[in-house]
């Protein structure tokens, strides 16, 4: 749908953490409702890999990169060519070698790409390991950083989940074990 901006469909599911003006790869099922019409029930989503030059320019000129705008986004894409984002992520220092790109804007691009990668990494981990994304989204609303979220999942997640009444238990257990709790740990057995 990237090339057809006017094609629209209603989506539903655990999509509260989706951000506006961000391209996603989504999986799910197409459903027909007698009253509401067609909709797509999202079972999982992840930020899409942005490859086309136009999409990368739109991405870098979005609100995520304050001050960059279309002009400098085009400068970046012209410099890196194919797979701009992937190339930058291999070596962020390359950004500072782009002629006509002010260093402070290169810094903004670097910082935001790193933040995006960090945020998406944990979310993608939940999808890829079939952990309940609703629990991740709930914990995310309570935290300021991905490190804080990861710390919660890795340290005494059972007591945290119990205090906040996070359920179902089998999903809390699955997350705690995934993040390193020994399956035979007294804490797990106790809960």
PDB file of C-alpha atoms in Angstrom:
ATOM      1  CA  UNK A   1       0.000   0.000   0.000  1.00  0.00           C
ATOM      2  CA  UNK A   2       3.028   2.280   0.221  1.00  0.00           C
ATOM      3  CA  UNK A   3       2.575   3.373  -3.400  1.00  0.00           C
ATOM      4  CA  UNK A   4      -1.197   3.849  -3.191  1.00  0.00           C
ATOM      5  CA  UNK A   5      -1.781   6.432  -0.480  1.00  0.00           C
ATOM      6  CA  UNK A   6      -5.522   6.584  -1.183  1.00  0.00           C
ATOM      7  CA  UNK A   7      -6.170   2.895  -0.517  1.00  0.00           C
ATOM      8  CA  UNK A   8      -7.664   2.599   2.952  1.00  0.00           C
ATOM      9  CA  UNK A   9      -9.021  -0.120   5.201  1.00  0.00           C
ATOM     10  CA  UNK A  10     -10.136  -0.094   8.807  1.00  0.00           C
ATOM     11  CA  UNK A  11      -7.890  -2.048  11.151  1.00  0.00           C
ATOM     12  CA  UNK A  12      -8.546  -3.366  14.627  1.00  0.00           C
ATOM     13  CA  UNK A  13      -6.716  -5.367  17.274  1.00  0.00           C
ATOM     14  CA  UNK A  14      -3.936  -4.634  19.764  1.00  0.00           C
ATOM     15  CA  UNK A  15      -2.741  -1.565  17.846  1.00  0.00           C
ATOM     16  CA  UNK A  16      -2.640   1.083  20.574  1.00  0.00           C
ATOM     17  CA  UNK A  17       1.139   1.407  20.349  1.00  0.00           C
ATOM     18  CA  UNK A  18       1.102   2.107  16.604  1.00  0.00           C
ATOM     19  CA  UNK A  19       2.266   5.635  15.868  1.00  0.00           C
ATOM     20  CA  UNK A  20       0.773   8.006  13.318  1.00  0.00           C
ATOM     21  CA  UNK A  21       2.553   8.548  10.011  1.00  0.00           C
ATOM     22  CA  UNK A  22       4.590   5.374  10.416  1.00  0.00           C
ATOM     23  CA  UNK A  23       4.579   2.585   7.856  1.00  0.00           C
ATOM     24  CA  UNK A  24       3.967  -0.889   9.329  1.00  0.00           C
ATOM     25  CA  UNK A  25       4.010  -4.460   8.096  1.00  0.00           C
ATOM     26  CA  UNK A  26       0.888  -6.025   9.577  1.00  0.00           C
ATOM     27  CA  UNK A  27      -0.396  -9.582   9.780  1.00  0.00           C
ATOM     28  CA  UNK A  28      -3.903 -10.701  10.498  1.00  0.00           C
ATOM     29  CA  UNK A  29      -7.157 -11.605   8.831  1.00  0.00           C
ATOM     30  CA  UNK A  30      -9.620  -9.742   6.664  1.00  0.00           C
ATOM     31  CA  UNK A  31     -13.094  -9.754   8.212  1.00  0.00           C
ATOM     32  CA  UNK A  32     -16.531  -8.763   6.978  1.00  0.00           C
ATOM     33  CA  UNK A  33     -19.015  -7.355   9.478  1.00  0.00           C
ATOM     34  CA  UNK A  34     -22.682  -6.945   8.527  1.00  0.00           C
ATOM     35  CA  UNK A  35     -22.908  -3.487  10.087  1.00  0.00           C
ATOM     36  CA  UNK A  36     -19.361  -2.084   9.893  1.00  0.00           C
ATOM     37  CA  UNK A  37     -18.151  -3.541   6.598  1.00  0.00           C
ATOM     38  CA  UNK A  38     -14.652  -4.833   5.854  1.00  0.00           C
ATOM     39  CA  UNK A  39     -11.878  -4.535   8.396  1.00  0.00           C
ATOM     40  CA  UNK A  40      -8.507  -6.099   8.996  1.00  0.00           C
ATOM     41  CA  UNK A  41      -8.007  -7.767  12.388  1.00  0.00           C
ATOM     42  CA  UNK A  42      -4.331  -7.203  13.213  1.00  0.00           C
ATOM     43  CA  UNK A  43      -2.625 -10.072  15.030  1.00  0.00           C
ATOM     44  CA  UNK A  44       0.885  -8.633  14.793  1.00  0.00           C
ATOM     45  CA  UNK A  45       2.696  -5.626  13.386  1.00  0.00           C
ATOM     46  CA  UNK A  46       6.193  -4.290  13.064  1.00  0.00           C
ATOM     47  CA  UNK A  47       7.659  -1.168  11.523  1.00  0.00           C
ATOM     48  CA  UNK A  48       8.100  -1.728   7.818  1.00  0.00           C
ATOM     49  CA  UNK A  49      11.455  -1.674   6.173  1.00  0.00           C
ATOM     50  CA  UNK A  50      11.532   1.574   4.252  1.00  0.00           C
ATOM     51  CA  UNK A  51      13.425   1.173   0.995  1.00  0.00           C
ATOM     52  CA  UNK A  52      12.038   3.392  -1.723  1.00  0.00           C
ATOM     53  CA  UNK A  53      13.726   6.812  -1.978  1.00  0.00           C
ATOM     54  CA  UNK A  54      10.370   8.632  -1.729  1.00  0.00           C
ATOM     55  CA  UNK A  55       9.429   6.730   1.432  1.00  0.00           C
ATOM     56  CA  UNK A  56      12.813   7.441   3.028  1.00  0.00           C
ATOM     57  CA  UNK A  57      12.503  11.136   2.180  1.00  0.00           C
ATOM     58  CA  UNK A  58       9.016  11.226   3.733  1.00  0.00           C
ATOM     59  CA  UNK A  59      10.355   9.391   6.794  1.00  0.00           C
ATOM     60  CA  UNK A  60      13.306  11.743   7.356  1.00  0.00           C
ATOM     61  CA  UNK A  61      11.147  14.821   6.741  1.00  0.00           C
ATOM     62  CA  UNK A  62       8.534  13.666   9.278  1.00  0.00           C
ATOM     63  CA  UNK A  63       8.043  15.049  12.793  1.00  0.00           C
ATOM     64  CA  UNK A  64      10.382  12.353  14.126  1.00  0.00           C
ATOM     65  CA  UNK A  65      13.348  14.320  12.747  1.00  0.00           C
ATOM     66  CA  UNK A  66      12.756  17.968  13.697  1.00  0.00           C
ATOM     67  CA  UNK A  67      14.556  20.422  11.439  1.00  0.00           C
ATOM     68  CA  UNK A  68      15.549  17.918   8.752  1.00  0.00           C
ATOM     69  CA  UNK A  69      12.716  18.619   6.295  1.00  0.00           C
ATOM     70  CA  UNK A  70      12.437  17.506   2.672  1.00  0.00           C
ATOM     71  CA  UNK A  71      15.525  19.380   1.497  1.00  0.00           C
ATOM     72  CA  UNK A  72      17.965  17.670   3.842  1.00  0.00           C
ATOM     73  CA  UNK A  73      16.123  14.343   3.641  1.00  0.00           C
ATOM     74  CA  UNK A  74      16.756  14.405  -0.113  1.00  0.00           C
ATOM     75  CA  UNK A  75      20.422  15.285   0.485  1.00  0.00           C
ATOM     76  CA  UNK A  76      20.744  12.205   2.726  1.00  0.00           C
ATOM     77  CA  UNK A  77      18.996   9.898   0.239  1.00  0.00           C
ATOM     78  CA  UNK A  78      21.029  11.241  -2.687  1.00  0.00           C
ATOM     79  CA  UNK A  79      24.245  10.586  -0.755  1.00  0.00           C
ATOM     80  CA  UNK A  80      23.442   7.036   0.432  1.00  0.00           C
ATOM     81  CA  UNK A  81      21.276   5.816  -2.462  1.00  0.00           C
ATOM     82  CA  UNK A  82      19.756   2.343  -2.173  1.00  0.00           C
ATOM     83  CA  UNK A  83      19.003   1.074   1.336  1.00  0.00           C
ATOM     84  CA  UNK A  84      19.730   4.470   2.897  1.00  0.00           C
ATOM     85  CA  UNK A  85      18.556   3.579   6.401  1.00  0.00           C
ATOM     86  CA  UNK A  86      20.296   0.200   6.513  1.00  0.00           C
ATOM     87  CA  UNK A  87      23.531   1.790   5.265  1.00  0.00           C
ATOM     88  CA  UNK A  88      23.388   4.512   7.918  1.00  0.00           C
ATOM     89  CA  UNK A  89      22.719   1.977  10.683  1.00  0.00           C
ATOM     90  CA  UNK A  90      25.878   0.072   9.729  1.00  0.00           C
ATOM     91  CA  UNK A  91      27.989   3.149  10.549  1.00  0.00           C
ATOM     92  CA  UNK A  92      26.332   6.270  11.927  1.00  0.00           C
ATOM     93  CA  UNK A  93      29.551   8.244  11.471  1.00  0.00           C
ATOM     94  CA  UNK A  94      28.880   8.288   7.716  1.00  0.00           C
ATOM     95  CA  UNK A  95      26.092  10.807   8.352  1.00  0.00           C
ATOM     96  CA  UNK A  96      28.646  13.399   9.390  1.00  0.00           C
ATOM     97  CA  UNK A  97      30.430  13.029   6.045  1.00  0.00           C
ATOM     98  CA  UNK A  98      27.370  14.066   4.022  1.00  0.00           C
ATOM     99  CA  UNK A  99      28.243  17.373   2.412  1.00  0.00           C
ATOM    100  CA  UNK A 100      25.465  19.996   2.725  1.00  0.00           C
ATOM    101  CA  UNK A 101      24.037  18.267   5.834  1.00  0.00           C
ATOM    102  CA  UNK A 102      24.645  20.358   8.965  1.00  0.00           C
ATOM    103  CA  UNK A 103      26.241  18.356  11.782  1.00  0.00           C
ATOM    104  CA  UNK A 104      23.435  19.106  14.229  1.00  0.00           C
ATOM    105  CA  UNK A 105      20.919  17.581  11.779  1.00  0.00           C
ATOM    106  CA  UNK A 106      23.155  14.541  11.301  1.00  0.00           C
ATOM    107  CA  UNK A 107      23.050  14.216  15.092  1.00  0.00           C
ATOM    108  CA  UNK A 108      19.249  14.383  15.120  1.00  0.00           C
ATOM    109  CA  UNK A 109      19.020  11.672  12.448  1.00  0.00           C
ATOM    110  CA  UNK A 110      21.482   9.448  14.323  1.00  0.00           C
ATOM    111  CA  UNK A 111      19.727   9.900  17.673  1.00  0.00           C
ATOM    112  CA  UNK A 112      16.242   9.233  16.287  1.00  0.00           C
ATOM    113  CA  UNK A 113      17.296   6.158  14.295  1.00  0.00           C
ATOM    114  CA  UNK A 114      18.904   4.716  17.431  1.00  0.00           C
ATOM    115  CA  UNK A 115      15.781   5.455  19.501  1.00  0.00           C
ATOM    116  CA  UNK A 116      13.564   3.862  16.837  1.00  0.00           C
ATOM    117  CA  UNK A 117      15.776   0.774  16.674  1.00  0.00           C
ATOM    118  CA  UNK A 118      15.759   0.408  20.456  1.00  0.00           C
ATOM    119  CA  UNK A 119      11.992   0.852  20.767  1.00  0.00           C
ATOM    120  CA  UNK A 120      11.187  -1.467  17.929  1.00  0.00           C
ATOM    121  CA  UNK A 121      13.613  -4.150  19.075  1.00  0.00           C
ATOM    122  CA  UNK A 122      11.688  -5.052  22.221  1.00  0.00           C
ATOM    123  CA  UNK A 123       8.322  -4.845  20.491  1.00  0.00           C
ATOM    124  CA  UNK A 124       9.539  -7.068  17.644  1.00  0.00           C
ATOM    125  CA  UNK A 125      10.955  -9.494  20.206  1.00  0.00           C
ATOM    126  CA  UNK A 126       7.450  -9.838  21.689  1.00  0.00           C
ATOM    127  CA  UNK A 127       5.909 -10.562  18.288  1.00  0.00           C
ATOM    128  CA  UNK A 128       8.591 -12.973  17.156  1.00  0.00           C
ATOM    129  CA  UNK A 129       8.374 -15.001  20.374  1.00  0.00           C
ATOM    130  CA  UNK A 130       4.567 -14.920  20.594  1.00  0.00           C
ATOM    131  CA  UNK A 131       4.581 -13.036  23.879  1.00  0.00           C
ATOM    132  CA  UNK A 132       1.407 -11.104  24.657  1.00  0.00           C
ATOM    133  CA  UNK A 133       1.856  -7.657  23.095  1.00  0.00           C
ATOM    134  CA  UNK A 134      -0.910  -6.171  25.272  1.00  0.00           C
ATOM    135  CA  UNK A 135       1.292  -6.745  28.322  1.00  0.00           C
ATOM    136  CA  UNK A 136       4.223  -5.013  26.621  1.00  0.00           C
ATOM    137  CA  UNK A 137       1.977  -2.082  25.656  1.00  0.00           C
ATOM    138  CA  UNK A 138       0.653  -1.789  29.222  1.00  0.00           C
ATOM    139  CA  UNK A 139       4.136  -1.802  30.757  1.00  0.00           C
ATOM    140  CA  UNK A 140       5.300   0.670  28.096  1.00  0.00           C
ATOM    141  CA  UNK A 141       2.699   3.215  29.261  1.00  0.00           C
ATOM    142  CA  UNK A 142       4.233   3.092  32.749  1.00  0.00           C
ATOM    143  CA  UNK A 143       7.862   3.550  31.708  1.00  0.00           C
ATOM    144  CA  UNK A 144       9.965   6.298  30.208  1.00  0.00           C
ATOM    145  CA  UNK A 145      12.549   4.171  28.405  1.00  0.00           C
ATOM    146  CA  UNK A 146      13.054   0.783  26.813  1.00  0.00           C
ATOM    147  CA  UNK A 147      15.780   0.035  29.389  1.00  0.00           C
ATOM    148  CA  UNK A 148      13.226   0.549  32.154  1.00  0.00           C
ATOM    149  CA  UNK A 149      10.741  -1.768  30.411  1.00  0.00           C
ATOM    150  CA  UNK A 150      13.423  -4.431  29.910  1.00  0.00           C
ATOM    151  CA  UNK A 151      14.484  -4.071  33.566  1.00  0.00           C
ATOM    152  CA  UNK A 152      10.911  -4.764  34.697  1.00  0.00           C
ATOM    153  CA  UNK A 153      10.648  -7.881  32.528  1.00  0.00           C
ATOM    154  CA  UNK A 154      14.046  -9.178  33.674  1.00  0.00           C
ATOM    155  CA  UNK A 155      13.664  -8.487  37.423  1.00  0.00           C
ATOM    156  CA  UNK A 156      10.820  -9.805  39.563  1.00  0.00           C
ATOM    157  CA  UNK A 157       8.202  -9.499  36.822  1.00  0.00           C
ATOM    158  CA  UNK A 158       5.793 -11.737  38.758  1.00  0.00           C
ATOM    159  CA  UNK A 159       5.564  -9.352  41.721  1.00  0.00           C
ATOM    160  CA  UNK A 160       5.259  -6.368  39.360  1.00  0.00           C
ATOM    161  CA  UNK A 161       2.459  -8.087  37.408  1.00  0.00           C
ATOM    162  CA  UNK A 162       0.664  -9.077  40.604  1.00  0.00           C
ATOM    163  CA  UNK A 163       0.760  -5.504  41.995  1.00  0.00           C
ATOM    164  CA  UNK A 164      -0.707  -4.147  38.757  1.00  0.00           C
ATOM    165  CA  UNK A 165      -3.092  -7.086  38.246  1.00  0.00           C
ATOM    166  CA  UNK A 166      -1.587  -7.941  34.861  1.00  0.00           C
ATOM    167  CA  UNK A 167      -3.197 -11.090  33.489  1.00  0.00           C
ATOM    168  CA  UNK A 168      -3.516 -13.804  32.287  1.00  0.00           C
ATOM    169  CA  UNK A 169      -1.038 -15.597  34.503  1.00  0.00           C
ATOM    170  CA  UNK A 170       0.167 -18.023  31.830  1.00  0.00           C
ATOM    171  CA  UNK A 171       1.224 -15.050  29.649  1.00  0.00           C
ATOM    172  CA  UNK A 172       2.992 -13.335  32.569  1.00  0.00           C
ATOM    173  CA  UNK A 173       4.778 -16.617  33.259  1.00  0.00           C
ATOM    174  CA  UNK A 174       5.803 -16.994  29.609  1.00  0.00           C
ATOM    175  CA  UNK A 175       7.291 -13.472  29.604  1.00  0.00           C
ATOM    176  CA  UNK A 176       9.147 -13.970  32.913  1.00  0.00           C
ATOM    177  CA  UNK A 177      10.710 -17.227  31.686  1.00  0.00           C
ATOM    178  CA  UNK A 178      11.592 -15.708  28.326  1.00  0.00           C
ATOM    179  CA  UNK A 179      13.422 -12.842  30.051  1.00  0.00           C
ATOM    180  CA  UNK A 180      15.608 -15.189  32.040  1.00  0.00           C
ATOM    181  CA  UNK A 181      13.693 -16.488  35.038  1.00  0.00           C
ATOM    182  CA  UNK A 182      14.742 -20.072  35.730  1.00  0.00           C
ATOM    183  CA  UNK A 183      11.739 -22.386  35.156  1.00  0.00           C
ATOM    184  CA  UNK A 184      12.554 -24.040  38.512  1.00  0.00           C
ATOM    185  CA  UNK A 185      13.039 -20.761  40.406  1.00  0.00           C
ATOM    186  CA  UNK A 186      11.296 -20.596  43.802  1.00  0.00           C
ATOM    187  CA  UNK A 187       9.727 -17.276  42.733  1.00  0.00           C
ATOM    188  CA  UNK A 188       8.041 -18.917  39.733  1.00  0.00           C
ATOM    189  CA  UNK A 189       6.902 -21.931  41.708  1.00  0.00           C
ATOM    190  CA  UNK A 190       5.521 -19.632  44.432  1.00  0.00           C
ATOM    191  CA  UNK A 191       3.457 -17.631  42.009  1.00  0.00           C
TER     192      UNK A 191
END
